Amino acid sequence: MDSPSHSSVIIIGAGISGISAGKVLAENGIEDMLILEASDRIGGRIRKENFGGVSVELGAGWVAGVGGKEPNPVWELASQSGLRTCFSDYSNARYNIYDRSGKIFPSGVAADSYKKAVDSAIEKLRSLEANLDSEVTEQPRSPKTPIELAIDFILHDFEMAEVEPISTYVDFGEREFLVADDRGYEHLLYKMAEDFLFTSEGKILDNRLKLNKMQSHLAVAVEID
Ligand SMILES: Cc1cc2nc3c(=O)[nH]c(=O)nc-3n(C[C@H](O)[C@H](O)[C@H](O)COP(=O)(O)OP(=O)(O)OC[C@H]3O[C@@H](n4cnc5c(N)ncnc54)[C@H](O)[C@@H]3O)c2cc1C
């Protein structure tokens, strides 16, 4: 489809949110949209790389939240698209942290460091509460060295970005499935895109999708009848 001279909607970013938004708009009769994507591909944090002849997911790898009271739309799409997945209970998953010499950093040491950091943060909070009037000058210590950053990521950011209860698990269920498909998790995005963008041989050729276009300033024009 040619790039429209006037677009009712501009979608910024062609990750799963942007592509889903475009699909929903198209299903509701709004076709004159423009999708601006800063990078040279769709998918955002869903991306794969070829590594030694196999597909390796660099971003999202699991469909989380399956088997609950409400159907998970990502799981439904995965099923419709025939995406290969395996039930995952993490019993055979292994996380390793390596030091700079390439040796595995013992997970017990990592867990101890984490516990010490949490204990010290709690201690500081308690003392802050106890001395509300006194000025606290010392800032909580944030991770700085590569090993501290790795520990902080794997033990904290990776798991705890969302506070409990996590709505994904409450609504959609607690089961998780690892995507094990050569086409990658991103295959779902191409399947979604096929529904409303012009594609040929797995490539998106629709001028309403603009890759390498970063939206830096947003001007919104509202028409009032
Ligand atoms: C390492 C890792 C592992 C993960 N594992 C899982 C998992 O197992 N299961 C799971 O469900 N989720 C997982 N996630 C989270 C999941 O990948 C994200 O929640 C999801 O992909 C976010 O999609 P999005 O479209 O909202 O944002 P994004 O994927 O970040 O897409 C945003 C897009 O907008 C573009 N963009 C940003 N700013 C602009 C601009 N100004 N102009 C134009 N374009 C712009 C970006 O280039 C990008 O393509 C993981 C994430 C990471 C990083």
Tab-separated table of N, CA and C in Angstrom, residues 50-55 182:
chain	number	residue	atom	x	y	z
A	50	ASN	N	21.118	-15.566	14.796
A	50	ASN	CA	21.632	-16.885	14.460
A	50	ASN	C	22.956	-17.072	15.186
A	51	PHE	N	23.086	-18.163	15.901
A	51	PHE	CA	24.322	-18.419	16.642
A	51	PHE	C	24.720	-19.867	16.380
A	52	GLY	N	25.801	-20.034	15.621
A	52	GLY	CA	26.274	-21.386	15.306
A	52	GLY	C	25.226	-22.220	14.600
A	53	GLY	N	24.398	-21.573	13.784
A	53	GLY	CA	23.415	-22.321	12.993
A	53	GLY	C	22.080	-22.524	13.683
A	54	VAL	N	21.954	-22.040	14.899
A	54	VAL	CA	20.634	-22.140	15.556
A	54	VAL	C	20.142	-20.745	15.942
A	55	SER	N	18.820	-20.651	16.073
A	55	SER	CA	18.222	-19.383	16.473
A	55	SER	C	18.322	-19.222	17.982
A	182	ASP	N	12.739	-22.172	15.308
A	182	ASP	CA	13.785	-21.536	14.504
A	182	ASP	C	13.362	-20.184	13.946
